Amino acid sequence: QVRLVESGGGSVQPGRGLRLSCEASGDTGSLYAMAWFRQAPGKEREGLAGIYTSGAGTYYAGSVEGRFTITQDKAKNTVYLQMFILKPEDTAMYYCAATRDFYYRSLLPTSYPYWGQGTQVTVLS
């Protein structure tokens, strides 16, 4: 089993940045990829960024590429999402997810069986 715990959310002013963390524990050795998603009230869950745990690369949704950056610290079993120039429309619950399976650059929620509880990000307007 894999456990994911997000942290780092909060309320920020527009234009500011925020870094989210996702610490993985349990049977993490066989994970293939980890990703960040978000879901705003009344909207579908949206894939933002993913990273191959092997270090083979990262992938992004077009809506956040260039403004969000995903990185990992393998020694800490932690994945980060650095968000820059936040906008009110970035307000959402942000989730970390992981998969053992190979999906090429997938940001579909159905590709990820393991999920954290989420951390709330609110960009004040």
Tab-separated table of C-alpha atoms in Angstrom:
chain	number	residue	atom	x	y	z
A	1	GLN	CA	0.000	0.000	0.000
A	2	VAL	CA	1.032	3.579	-0.624
A	3	ARG	CA	0.159	6.562	1.537
A	4	LEU	CA	0.355	10.117	0.229
A	5	VAL	CA	0.222	13.202	2.432
A	6	GLU	CA	0.040	16.692	0.967
A	7	SER	CA	1.046	19.896	2.726
A	8	GLY	CA	1.831	23.502	1.948
A	9	GLY	CA	-1.561	24.858	0.992
A	10	GLY	CA	-2.927	28.125	2.268
A	11	SER	CA	-4.301	31.533	1.353
A	12	VAL	CA	-2.177	33.848	-0.769
A	13	GLN	CA	-2.480	37.116	-2.615
A	14	PRO	CA	-2.676	37.072	-6.417
A	15	GLY	CA	0.733	37.102	-8.041
A	16	ARG	CA	2.409	35.285	-5.191
A	17	GLY	CA	3.805	31.762	-5.265
A	18	LEU	CA	3.322	28.662	-3.172
A	19	ARG	CA	5.072	25.319	-2.909
A	20	LEU	CA	3.100	22.175	-2.201
A	21	SER	CA	4.684	18.984	-0.893
A	22	CYS	CA	3.579	15.371	-1.165
A	23	GLU	CA	5.304	12.803	0.997
A	24	ALA	CA	4.897	9.173	0.011
A	25	SER	CA	5.244	6.273	2.413
A	26	GLY	CA	4.676	2.549	2.365
A	27	ASP	CA	5.532	0.454	-0.684
A	28	THR	CA	6.956	3.321	-2.725
A	29	GLY	CA	9.756	1.427	-4.442
A	30	SER	CA	7.647	0.296	-7.366
A	31	LEU	CA	5.923	3.578	-8.112
A	32	TYR	CA	6.247	4.605	-11.756
A	33	ALA	CA	4.944	8.153	-11.688
A	34	MET	CA	3.474	10.763	-9.380
A	35	ALA	CA	1.310	13.708	-10.293
A	36	TRP	CA	-0.561	16.721	-9.028
A	37	PHE	CA	-4.230	17.396	-9.663
A	38	ARG	CA	-6.682	20.007	-8.491
A	39	GLN	CA	-10.415	20.272	-8.158
A	40	ALA	CA	-12.430	23.425	-7.704
A	41	PRO	CA	-16.021	23.333	-6.420
A	42	GLY	CA	-18.396	22.245	-9.161
A	43	LYS	CA	-15.591	21.352	-11.551
A	44	GLU	CA	-13.925	18.123	-12.639
A	45	ARG	CA	-10.588	17.050	-11.275
A	46	GLU	CA	-7.857	18.527	-13.456
A	47	GLY	CA	-4.407	17.057	-14.022
A	48	LEU	CA	-1.615	19.609	-13.666
A	49	ALA	CA	1.805	17.987	-13.715
A	50	GLY	CA	3.453	14.598	-13.492
A	51	ILE	CA	6.923	13.226	-12.885
A	52	TYR	CA	8.483	9.834	-13.519
A	53	THR	CA	9.995	8.555	-10.289
A	54	SER	CA	12.949	7.188	-12.274
A	55	GLY	CA	13.940	10.753	-13.103
A	56	ALA	CA	13.083	10.241	-16.773
A	57	GLY	CA	11.190	13.480	-17.039
A	58	THR	CA	8.173	15.605	-16.275
A	59	TYR	CA	4.966	16.503	-18.088
A	60	TYR	CA	2.484	19.313	-17.718
A	61	ALA	CA	-0.984	20.392	-18.653
A	62	GLY	CA	-0.899	23.232	-21.124
A	63	SER	CA	-2.878	25.426	-18.756
A	64	VAL	CA	-0.055	25.541	-16.181
A	65	GLU	CA	3.108	24.819	-18.158
A	66	GLY	CA	5.629	27.539	-17.527
A	67	ARG	CA	3.921	28.670	-14.346
A	68	PHE	CA	3.976	25.447	-12.274
A	69	THR	CA	7.010	23.198	-11.770
A	70	ILE	CA	7.039	19.633	-10.449
A	71	THR	CA	10.152	18.223	-8.822
A	72	GLN	CA	11.038	15.352	-6.548
A	73	ASP	CA	13.440	14.540	-3.747
A	74	LYS	CA	13.843	10.768	-3.917
A	75	ALA	CA	15.755	10.627	-0.648
A	76	LYS	CA	12.725	12.105	1.089
A	77	ASN	CA	10.123	10.280	-1.029
A	78	THR	CA	8.634	13.700	-1.642
A	79	VAL	CA	7.254	15.399	-4.732
A	80	TYR	CA	6.795	19.149	-4.890
A	81	LEU	CA	4.640	21.486	-6.936
A	82	GLN	CA	6.066	24.977	-7.130
A	83	MET	CA	3.412	27.406	-8.270
A	84	PHE	CA	4.233	30.901	-9.494
A	85	ILE	CA	2.093	33.949	-10.226
A	86	LEU	CA	-1.027	32.510	-8.663
A	87	LYS	CA	-4.414	33.708	-9.861
A	88	PRO	CA	-7.851	33.569	-8.207
A	89	GLU	CA	-8.818	30.847	-10.705
A	90	ASP	CA	-6.090	28.632	-9.224
A	91	THR	CA	-8.201	28.330	-6.073
A	92	ALA	CA	-8.926	24.642	-5.549
A	93	MET	CA	-8.170	21.569	-3.506
A	94	TYR	CA	-4.839	20.206	-4.704
A	95	TYR	CA	-4.196	16.475	-4.686
A	96	CYS	CA	-1.148	14.296	-5.074
A	97	ALA	CA	-1.490	10.947	-6.833
A	98	ALA	CA	0.726	7.998	-7.721
A	99	THR	CA	0.728	4.961	-9.976
A	100	ARG	CA	2.745	1.788	-10.452
A	101	ASP	CA	1.592	1.422	-14.038
A	102	PHE	CA	3.019	2.808	-17.253
A	103	TYR	CA	0.935	5.556	-18.806
A	104	TYR	CA	2.705	7.833	-21.249
A	105	ARG	CA	2.493	11.370	-19.870
A	106	SER	CA	-0.990	10.732	-18.513
A	107	LEU	CA	-2.754	13.365	-16.451
A	108	LEU	CA	-6.005	11.457	-16.330
A	109	PRO	CA	-7.239	10.774	-12.784
A	110	THR	CA	-8.110	7.214	-13.772
A	111	SER	CA	-4.414	6.478	-14.392
A	112	TYR	CA	-3.595	6.981	-10.709
A	113	PRO	CA	-4.917	4.555	-8.085
A	114	TYR	CA	-3.235	6.167	-5.066
A	115	TRP	CA	-4.387	9.553	-3.771
A	116	GLY	CA	-3.739	11.883	-0.891
A	117	GLN	CA	-6.389	13.753	1.065
A	118	GLY	CA	-5.616	17.073	-0.547
A	119	THR	CA	-4.467	20.512	0.544
A	120	GLN	CA	-6.509	23.665	-0.037
A	121	VAL	CA	-5.082	26.570	-1.995
A	122	THR	CA	-6.997	29.836	-1.946
A	123	VAL	CA	-5.886	32.785	-4.025
A	124	LEU	CA	-7.588	35.871	-2.681
A	125	SER	CA	-9.421	38.119	-5.096
